Amino acid sequence: MKNRPLKGIIPPLVTPLLDSDTLDVDGLERLIEHVIAGGVHGLFILGTTGEAQSLSYRLRAELIERTCRQLRGRLPVLVGVSDTSLAESKALACKAADCGAGAVVSAPPFYYAPAQPELMHFYTHLAQTLPLPLFLYNMPSHTKVSFAPATVRWLSDNKNIIGIKDSSANGVYFQQVCYALRDVEGFSLLVGPEEMLAETVLLGGHGGVTGGANIFPALYVELYSAAMAKDFVRILPLQQKVMQVSKLLYNVGRYGSSYLKGVKSALSVKGICSDVLASPFEHFYEKEREQIRASLEILNFEPSKASSRASIK
Amino acid sequence: MKNRPLKGIIPPLVTPLLDSDTLDVDGLERLIEHVIAGGVHGLFILGTTGEAQSLSYRLRAELIERTCRQLRGRLPVLVGVSDTSLAESKALACKAADCGAGAVVSAPPFYYAPAQPELMHFYTHLAQTLPLPLFLYNMPSHTKVSFAPATVRWLSDNKNIIGIKDSSANGVYFQQVCYALRDVEGFSLLVGPEEMLAETVLLGGHGGVTGGANIFPALYVELYSAAMAKDFVRILPLQQKVMQVSKLLYNVGRYGSSYLKGVKSALSVKGICSDVLASPFEHFYEKEREQIRASLEILNFEPSKASSRASIK
Amino acid sequence: MKNRPLKGIIPPLVTPLLDSDTLDVDGLERLIEHVIAGGVHGLFILGTTGEAQSLSYRLRAELIERTCRQLRGRLPVLVGVSDTSLAESKALACKAADCGAGAVVSAPPFYYAPAQPELMHFYTHLAQTLPLPLFLYNMPSHTKVSFAPATVRWLSDNKNIIGIKDSSANGVYFQQVCYALRDVEGFSLLVGPEEMLAETVLLGGHGGVTGGANIFPALYVELYSAAMAKDFVRILPLQQKVMQVSKLLYNVGRYGSSYLKGVKSALSVKGICSDVLASPFEHFYEKEREQIRASLEILNFEPSKASSRASIK
Amino acid sequence: MKNRPLKGIIPPLVTPLLDSDTLDVDGLERLIEHVIAGGVHGLFILGTTGEAQSLSYRLRAELIERTCRQLRGRLPVLVGVSDTSLAESKALACKAADCGAGAVVSAPPFYYAPAQPELMHFYTHLAQTLPLPLFLYNMPSHTKVSFAPATVRWLSDNKNIIGIKDSSANGVYFQQVCYALRDVEGFSLLVGPEEMLAETVLLGGHGGVTGGANIFPALYVELYSAAMAKDFVRILPLQQKVMQVSKLLYNVGRYGSSYLKGVKSALSVKGICSDVLASPFEHFYEKEREQIRASLEILNFEPSKASSRASIK
């Protein structure tokens, strides 16, 4: 990746599936063209939203291949290589490099929770041998451990470690990481939760890995650009729209998986790709799907000009 | 309190102590005048930073009396009445009303963690009988429970419940609460962690209950006013200063109590009040105190104009 | 308390209430005579089951007085003095001593979670000034901190600290505490969860503070005596009965408060005392109460001889 | 596996390594013969103690092959197939079946924490297609989710699901599972933490998957047999010895990984296998190794007859 730090909206792509171990190839193609048309600045495959950990390695490899081939260098592709095994992480990263991906993204090994020195050790090893630059992926709700800001700063001395995606939702933490990295040029500070995109970009963050950008890519691109421009006339209604998406689509049904199910259900209702989820999750039943359909209608026809423009694009 | 929503910087005052059960009366007077001189918009006594739960009720009553008397209405006083017992909460609130406080602040009962309907029940009872308007206090790290945004919205229909102070540090949560309350006029949305003051005010929050304002009141007042004005030339260096305060003063020594010890130690080094903490905590030993002293010198003589101005004031 | 270590079944008495701040005086009398008739070895008032933290100090004092007066020294009374404030803990302990209680019981201050050295400091201070011997109360789900086994061992050198009640439900932890205290004579090792009474007594524990003993005191007394005698013919059916009580009575309705509600509802159905709970909790509605009533019938008429004997007594 | 329920001591074998991705083949052979000589009743490879999640799939396959080949049916081999991906779990299980393993063991998918219905769904799918019977593996500290006792009961109707290994350390939970499964014949209830072996076997558990049995297999076998015989003259000193092993060997150094490092270091000091750990962990440095060596001397030469007998065997 030439331009550093990486900036903008990098959707964490869902993985369209026909069943737990079969890619929805047509859906994937439509989804990629849909988000590109929305103006996004990169793609992140095999993240949490991509259900990476639930997929077989064979399917992950196929997804990397197909995505990179379809992109043809139009945008940088980031590939999730999070794994509990260093060897398997490396194998995924090699695959990503072979296919022409731009970078890899790695959350801490998520079975045993490592201590900070153990994180330093793991990432130093990983970065040394990787054929691609590396983004740290902070996701404590799933990995049970957070990169201490000092650990991020220490790891940033490694030329192969070029950014962090923080999905902690912790606003103090994000500011602490920004402050710890204030003198490190070219290090990318990306936020996970889309609800925090505007505020982090306003204060120096470089962009967001926003799940809702699978469905409404232009909305997040527009909010990102408004925040970069410090244009509050646009920021405030777009932020309202982002909150509305979050409220209406991610809280249907119960359980922690409602976000995943909501995104895939919305994509299916919109005709973009299948709503099948990999085990252990199942897609919504008809009742919840109806709720998603109704919410999409509300979201598409809101009177606010700024946001409806964004979602029509 | 006439002006609603309450806005600005409302320092959560430390409780100056000579020993675990004796107020540092002179220190309290100096501290109050110090923060007023810094331009703060209100005072919050008996919060987490005020070590309320560690104090005897007798001392809490004395603190309420002395603070209100010294204020003479110059600023609104908010009084923490968080308690595990509804009866004791009410008693504290009556004392606050008698002394002329402007509002009370209450975190959920913190021994048994209540469920959302139980929170609704508790706060409805509390608000019904209170002689003063009430702020909700979200502090999940200490109370083990968070007010769901829908619970806040539901409780806001009670005319006596006029705001929330959110100390969760969760940026998604704060935005969800803002969104849920978007149509409720006069409801105050205050953030706890000072590291998030700027971003929340930029997106519609009303101010902060910032612990560092005990030491550097003008710094937070200035950052608040810059954020209200969307003046990024001032915001960014002030935000850096705020992060520096956080890094240098709140992480000395070990344990969760390092924040409390750091604030009191800094106030003691500055000659404002004693650094005694209530049991179960003890003040810093000489070594840590020296570190605080050195940090204060760094903080006071930084070259950035905006921030040094703020801290000299 | 003369006999050390304290042994046997010490029910954590519920606090019978007419409303949030009024004692059910007749219910309290019946409850005390009920558990004494069941053969228990002591009483523990103002614990978690006693809703201590939800009660006003006035009511707590009244409860101490009435309980001690009614006991007339027939059994040792342990009084919970857990508080976030050292001063208030001491005041409760003085009241307990004045009334003739045998010991006090104290969980760590439960708002700020103290570190181990801070726990040592707090309990050393508390024990020094107390007029009564002290039991440590390990309850991490409510206090967010556990006494490290080494901390318990260190505190046990204080002659005024004479035991621990462990409500962690952690079997490894209980064994670690037993092992750490193996050479300390007269130190009482009591377990909280009644489901673990048999196993801990078999391996050297001294008894249990079993909530179900409010309802079925003889059941737990019998299981304790069977475990002391290593009489497995009696232990196994009694353990089954204890598990049945736990399953049928403590999991009705939702929320963490279902245990509290279940115990009080069962006592009310049996005509012993009121089922009113202190705020923030409410008693069961009719539907749940019917479920408790049905469960009590199942529990009373089970064919197993050992257990039905226990519950008829 | 013919005999059900599976009973006794089934050591969770460490995986001897020369480096992160190379098996210590000679060490593995010695380790297997060492534990067989100690009288264990089965082997469990690729569990938490076996660092399964840190190993490449190639190495896991090699380990399955070599272990089964060396066993030649002398004891049943249980193979850990815990994975976040259903497809990879199945692949491991097929490998295990091909090599002649007796059963597989599976912890819940450990990246996304599934809800109870999602656990039911996942395990039903897994069990349907598996060529071997399945043990559930409850390990909430690593997987962030616990099988509800009712979920275990529900899954036990599946003829292919034949037991549970509970590593929660929660004594109430273990009793609840025992009670829920009381009528299910042939279902094996094994405990993880060795500190709880005696108490669970006394009350009806079937044995333990005790990590210390890598080092001192006969100690745990003897404690198991004493507990089965309800022979308290032997149980109590053996339990003391087990607690001493736990205290002296598992708490050297810092971090959650001290248990893993302690077991491997002890095996290395005893000349059984290498102490190399897979990334992200590193073996002990010389200082900690010396501490382990000193502890082993204490453990081997203790005067207690029962326990020294056990460890000399």
Coordinates of N, CA, C and O in Angstrom, one line a residue, chain D residues 46-154:
Chain D
L46 N -4.8 -32.3 22.8 CA -5.3 -31.1 22.1 C -6.4 -30.4 22.9 O -7.4 -29.9 22.3
G47 N -6.2 -30.4 24.2 CA -7.0 -29.6 25.0 C -6.4 -28.2 25.3 O -5.4 -27.9 24.6
T48 N -6.9 -27.5 26.3 CA -6.3 -26.2 26.7 C -4.8 -26.4 27.2 O -3.9 -25.7 26.7
T49 N -4.6 -27.4 28.0 CA -3.2 -27.7 28.5 C -2.4 -28.2 27.3 O -1.2 -27.9 27.3
G50 N -3.0 -28.8 26.3 CA -2.2 -29.2 25.1 C -2.0 -28.0 24.1 O -1.4 -28.3 23.0
E51 N -2.3 -26.8 24.5 CA -2.1 -25.6 23.6 C -2.7 -25.8 22.2 O -2.2 -25.2 21.3
A52 N -3.7 -26.6 22.1 CA -4.3 -26.9 20.8 C -4.4 -25.7 19.9 O -4.0 -25.7 18.7
Q53 N -5.1 -24.7 20.4 CA -5.4 -23.5 19.6 C -4.2 -22.8 19.0 O -4.2 -22.1 18.1
S54 N -3.0 -23.0 19.7 CA -1.8 -22.4 19.2 C -1.1 -23.2 18.2 O -0.1 -22.7 17.6
L55 N -1.5 -24.4 17.9 CA -0.8 -25.3 17.0 C -1.3 -25.2 15.6 O -2.5 -25.0 15.4
S56 N -0.5 -25.4 14.6 CA -1.0 -25.6 13.2 C -1.8 -26.9 13.1 O -1.6 -27.8 13.9
Y57 N -2.7 -26.9 12.1 CA -3.5 -28.1 11.9 C -2.6 -29.3 11.5 O -2.9 -30.4 11.8
R58 N -1.5 -29.0 10.8 CA -0.6 -30.1 10.4 C 0.0 -30.7 11.6 O 0.0 -31.9 11.8
L59 N 0.4 -29.9 12.6 CA 1.0 -30.5 13.8 C -0.1 -31.2 14.6 O 0.2 -32.2 15.2
R60 N -1.3 -30.6 14.6 CA -2.3 -31.3 15.4 C -2.6 -32.7 14.8 O -2.7 -33.7 15.5
A61 N -2.6 -32.8 13.5 CA -2.8 -34.1 12.8 C -1.6 -35.1 13.2 O -1.9 -36.2 13.5
E62 N -0.4 -34.5 13.2 CA 0.7 -35.4 13.5 C 0.6 -35.9 14.9 O 0.9 -37.1 15.2
L63 N 0.2 -35.0 15.8 CA 0.1 -35.4 17.2 C -1.0 -36.5 17.4 O -0.8 -37.5 18.1
I64 N -2.1 -36.3 16.7 CA -3.2 -37.4 16.8 C -2.6 -38.7 16.3 O -2.8 -39.7 17.0
E65 N -2.0 -38.7 15.2 CA -1.4 -39.9 14.6 C -0.4 -40.6 15.5 O -0.6 -41.8 15.8
R66 N 0.5 -39.9 16.0 CA 1.6 -40.5 16.8 C 1.0 -41.0 18.1 O 1.4 -42.0 18.6
T67 N 0.1 -40.2 18.7 CA -0.4 -40.6 20.0 C -1.2 -41.9 19.9 O -1.0 -42.8 20.7
C68 N -2.1 -41.9 18.9 CA -2.9 -43.1 18.7 C -2.1 -44.4 18.4 O -2.3 -45.5 18.9
R69 N -1.1 -44.1 17.5 CA -0.2 -45.2 17.1 C 0.5 -45.8 18.4 O 0.6 -47.0 18.6
Q70 N 1.1 -44.9 19.2 CA 1.8 -45.3 20.4 C 0.9 -46.0 21.4 O 1.3 -47.0 22.1
L71 N -0.3 -45.6 21.5 CA -1.2 -46.1 22.5 C -1.6 -47.6 22.1 O -1.8 -48.4 23.0
R72 N -1.7 -47.9 20.8 CA -2.1 -49.2 20.4 C -3.3 -49.7 21.2 O -3.4 -50.9 21.6
G73 N -4.3 -48.8 21.4 CA -5.5 -49.3 22.1 C -5.3 -49.6 23.6 O -6.3 -50.1 24.2
R74 N -4.2 -49.3 24.2 CA -4.0 -49.6 25.6 C -5.0 -48.8 26.4 O -5.5 -49.2 27.5
L75 N -5.3 -47.6 26.0 CA -6.2 -46.7 26.7 C -7.0 -45.9 25.7 O -6.5 -45.7 24.6
P76 N -8.2 -45.4 26.0 CA -8.9 -44.6 25.1 C -8.2 -43.2 25.0 O -7.8 -42.7 25.9
V77 N -8.2 -42.7 23.7 CA -7.7 -41.4 23.5 C -8.8 -40.5 23.1 O -9.6 -40.7 22.2
L78 N -8.9 -39.4 23.9 CA -9.9 -38.3 23.6 C -9.1 -37.2 22.8 O -8.0 -36.8 23.2
V79 N -9.7 -36.7 21.8 CA -9.0 -35.7 20.9 C -9.8 -34.4 20.9 O -11.0 -34.3 20.6
G80 N -9.2 -33.3 21.3 CA -9.8 -32.0 21.3 C -10.0 -31.5 19.8 O -9.1 -31.5 19.1
V81 N -11.2 -31.1 19.5 CA -11.5 -30.6 18.2 C -12.1 -29.2 18.3 O -12.8 -28.8 17.3
S82 N -11.9 -28.6 19.4 CA -12.5 -27.2 19.6 C -12.0 -26.3 18.4 O -10.9 -26.3 18.1
D83 N -13.0 -25.6 17.8 CA -12.6 -24.7 16.8 C -13.7 -23.7 16.6 O -14.9 -24.0 17.0
T84 N -13.4 -22.6 16.1 CA -14.4 -21.6 15.8 C -15.2 -22.0 14.5 O -16.3 -21.4 14.3
S85 N -14.6 -22.9 13.7 CA -15.3 -23.2 12.4 C -15.8 -24.7 12.5 O -15.0 -25.6 12.8
L86 N -17.0 -24.8 12.2 CA -17.6 -26.2 12.3 C -16.9 -27.1 11.3 O -16.6 -28.3 11.6
A87 N -16.5 -26.6 10.1 CA -15.9 -27.4 9.1 C -14.5 -27.9 9.6 O -14.1 -29.1 9.4
E88 N -13.7 -27.0 10.3 CA -12.4 -27.4 10.7 C -12.6 -28.4 11.9 O -11.7 -29.3 12.1
S89 N -13.6 -28.2 12.8 CA -13.8 -29.2 13.8 C -14.1 -30.6 13.3 O -13.6 -31.6 13.8
K90 N -14.9 -30.6 12.2 CA -15.2 -31.9 11.6 C -14.0 -32.6 11.0 O -13.8 -33.8 11.2
A91 N -13.2 -31.8 10.4 CA -11.9 -32.3 9.8 C -11.0 -32.9 10.8 O -10.5 -34.0 10.6
L92 N -10.9 -32.2 11.9 CA -10.1 -32.8 13.0 C -10.7 -34.1 13.6 O -10.0 -35.0 13.9
A93 N -12.0 -34.1 13.7 CA -12.7 -35.3 14.2 C -12.5 -36.5 13.2 O -12.3 -37.6 13.7
C94 N -12.5 -36.2 11.9 CA -12.3 -37.3 11.0 C -10.9 -37.9 11.1 O -10.7 -39.1 11.1
K95 N -10.0 -37.0 11.3 CA -8.6 -37.4 11.5 C -8.5 -38.3 12.7 O -7.9 -39.4 12.7
A96 N -9.2 -37.9 13.8 CA -9.1 -38.6 15.0 C -9.8 -40.0 14.8 O -9.2 -41.0 15.3
A97 N -10.9 -40.0 14.1 CA -11.5 -41.3 13.9 C -10.6 -42.2 13.0 O -10.5 -43.4 13.3
D98 N -10.0 -41.7 12.0 CA -9.1 -42.5 11.1 C -8.0 -43.1 12.0 O -7.5 -44.2 11.7
C99 N -7.5 -42.4 13.0 CA -6.4 -42.9 13.7 C -6.8 -43.8 14.9 O -5.9 -44.3 15.6
G100 N -8.1 -43.9 15.1 CA -8.5 -44.9 16.1 C -8.8 -44.2 17.5 O -8.8 -44.9 18.5
A101 N -9.0 -42.9 17.5 CA -9.3 -42.3 18.8 C -10.6 -42.8 19.3 O -11.4 -43.3 18.5
G102 N -10.9 -42.6 20.6 CA -12.1 -43.1 21.2 C -13.2 -42.1 21.2 O -14.4 -42.5 21.1
A103 N -12.9 -40.8 21.2 CA -13.9 -39.8 21.3 C -13.3 -38.4 21.0 O -12.1 -38.3 21.0
V104 N -14.1 -37.4 20.8 CA -13.6 -36.1 20.6 C -14.2 -35.2 21.7 O -15.2 -35.5 22.3
V105 N -13.6 -34.0 21.9 CA -14.0 -33.1 22.9 C -14.0 -31.7 22.3 O -13.1 -31.3 21.6
S106 N -15.1 -31.0 22.5 CA -15.3 -29.7 21.8 C -15.8 -28.6 22.7 O -16.9 -28.8 23.3
A107 N -15.0 -27.6 22.9 CA -15.5 -26.4 23.5 C -16.3 -25.5 22.6 O -16.1 -25.6 21.3
P108 N -17.2 -24.7 23.1 CA -18.0 -23.8 22.2 C -17.1 -22.9 21.3 O -16.0 -22.6 21.7
P109 N -17.5 -22.6 20.1 CA -16.8 -21.7 19.2 C -16.4 -20.5 20.1 O -17.3 -19.9 20.7
F110 N -15.2 -20.1 20.0 CA -14.7 -19.2 21.1 C -14.3 -17.8 20.6 O -13.6 -17.0 21.2
Y111 N -14.8 -17.4 19.4 CA -14.6 -16.0 19.0 C -15.9 -15.2 19.2 O -15.9 -14.4 20.1
Y112 N -16.9 -15.5 18.5 CA -18.2 -15.0 18.8 C -18.7 -15.8 20.0 O -18.7 -17.1 19.9
A113 N -19.2 -15.2 21.0 CA -19.8 -16.0 22.1 C -21.3 -16.4 21.7 O -22.1 -15.5 21.7
P114 N -21.6 -17.7 21.5 CA -23.0 -18.0 21.1 C -23.9 -18.0 22.3 O -23.5 -18.2 23.4
A115 N -25.2 -17.8 22.0 CA -26.2 -17.9 23.0 C -26.6 -19.4 23.1 O -26.2 -20.2 22.3
Q116 N -27.4 -19.8 24.1 CA -27.7 -21.2 24.4 C -28.4 -21.9 23.2 O -28.0 -23.0 22.8
P117 N -29.4 -21.2 22.5 CA -30.0 -21.9 21.4 C -28.9 -22.1 20.2 O -29.0 -23.1 19.5
E118 N -28.0 -21.2 20.1 CA -27.0 -21.3 19.1 C -26.0 -22.4 19.5 O -25.5 -23.1 18.6
L119 N -25.7 -22.6 20.8 CA -24.9 -23.8 21.2 C -25.6 -25.1 20.9 O -25.0 -26.0 20.4
M120 N -26.9 -25.1 21.1 CA -27.7 -26.3 20.8 C -27.6 -26.7 19.3 O -27.4 -27.8 18.9
H121 N -27.7 -25.6 18.5 CA -27.7 -25.8 17.1 C -26.3 -26.3 16.6 O -26.2 -27.2 15.9
F122 N -25.3 -25.6 17.1 CA -23.9 -26.0 16.7 C -23.6 -27.4 17.1 O -23.1 -28.2 16.3
Y123 N -23.9 -27.8 18.3 CA -23.5 -29.2 18.8 C -24.4 -30.2 18.1 O -24.0 -31.4 17.9
T124 N -25.6 -29.9 17.8 CA -26.5 -30.9 17.1 C -25.9 -31.1 15.8 O -25.7 -32.3 15.4
H125 N -25.5 -30.1 15.0 CA -24.9 -30.3 13.7 C -23.6 -31.1 13.8 O -23.3 -32.0 13.1
L126 N -22.8 -30.7 14.8 CA -21.5 -31.3 15.0 C -21.7 -32.8 15.3 O -21.0 -33.7 14.6
A127 N -22.6 -33.1 16.2 CA -22.7 -34.5 16.6 C -23.3 -35.4 15.5 O -23.0 -36.6 15.4
Q128 N -24.2 -34.8 14.7 CA -24.8 -35.6 13.7 C -23.8 -36.2 12.7 O -24.0 -37.3 12.2
T129 N -22.8 -35.4 12.4 CA -21.9 -35.8 11.3 C -20.6 -36.4 11.8 O -19.8 -36.8 11.0
L130 N -20.5 -36.5 13.1 CA -19.2 -36.9 13.6 C -19.1 -38.5 13.6 O -20.0 -39.2 13.8
P131 N -17.9 -38.9 13.2 CA -17.6 -40.4 13.2 C -17.3 -40.9 14.6 O -17.1 -42.1 14.8
L132 N -17.3 -40.0 15.6 CA -16.9 -40.5 17.0 C -17.8 -39.8 18.0 O -18.4 -38.8 17.7
P133 N -18.0 -40.5 19.2 CA -18.8 -39.8 20.2 C -18.1 -38.5 20.7 O -16.9 -38.4 20.6
L134 N -18.9 -37.7 21.3 CA -18.4 -36.3 21.6 C -18.6 -36.0 23.1 O -19.6 -36.3 23.7
F135 N -17.6 -35.3 23.7 CA -17.7 -34.7 25.0 C -17.8 -33.2 24.8 O -17.1 -32.6 24.1
L136 N -18.7 -32.6 25.6 CA -18.8 -31.2 25.7 C -17.7 -30.7 26.6 O -17.3 -31.4 27.5
Y137 N -17.2 -29.5 26.3 CA -16.0 -29.0 27.1 C -16.4 -27.6 27.5 O -16.5 -26.7 26.7
N138 N -16.7 -27.5 28.8 CA -17.1 -26.2 29.4 C -15.9 -25.5 29.9 O -15.2 -25.9 30.9
M139 N -15.6 -24.3 29.3 CA -14.4 -23.6 29.6 C -14.7 -22.1 29.5 O -14.1 -21.4 28.6
P140 N -15.6 -21.6 30.3 CA -16.0 -20.2 30.1 C -14.9 -19.1 30.2 O -15.1 -18.1 29.6
S141 N -13.9 -19.4 31.0 CA -12.9 -18.3 31.0 C -12.2 -18.1 29.7 O -11.7 -17.0 29.4
H142 N -12.2 -19.1 28.8 CA -11.6 -19.0 27.5 C -12.6 -18.7 26.4 O -12.3 -18.1 25.4
T143 N -13.8 -19.3 26.6 CA -14.8 -19.2 25.5 C -15.9 -18.1 25.7 O -16.7 -17.9 24.9
K144 N -15.9 -17.6 26.9 CA -16.9 -16.5 27.3 C -18.3 -17.0 27.4 O -19.2 -16.2 27.5
V145 N -18.5 -18.3 27.4 CA -19.9 -18.8 27.5 C -19.8 -20.1 28.2 O -18.9 -20.9 28.1
S146 N -20.9 -20.4 29.0 CA -21.0 -21.6 29.7 C -22.2 -22.4 29.1 O -23.2 -21.8 28.8
F147 N -22.1 -23.7 29.0 CA -23.3 -24.5 28.7 C -24.3 -24.4 29.9 O -23.9 -24.8 31.0
A148 N -25.5 -23.9 29.7 CA -26.4 -24.0 30.8 C -26.7 -25.4 31.1 O -26.7 -26.3 30.2
P149 N -26.9 -25.8 32.4 CA -27.2 -27.2 32.7 C -28.4 -27.7 31.8 O -28.3 -28.9 31.4
A150 N -29.4 -26.9 31.6 CA -30.5 -27.4 30.7 C -30.0 -27.7 29.3 O -30.6 -28.5 28.6
T151 N -29.0 -26.9 28.8 CA -28.5 -27.2 27.5 C -27.8 -28.5 27.5 O -27.9 -29.3 26.5
V152 N -27.0 -28.8 28.5 CA -26.3 -30.1 28.6 C -27.3 -31.2 28.6 O -27.2 -32.2 27.9
R153 N -28.4 -31.0 29.4 CA -29.4 -32.0 29.5 C -30.1 -32.3 28.1 O -30.2 -33.4 27.7
W154 N -30.4 -31.2 27.4 CA -31.0 -31.2 26.1 C -30.1 -31.9 25.1 O -30.5 -32.8 24.3

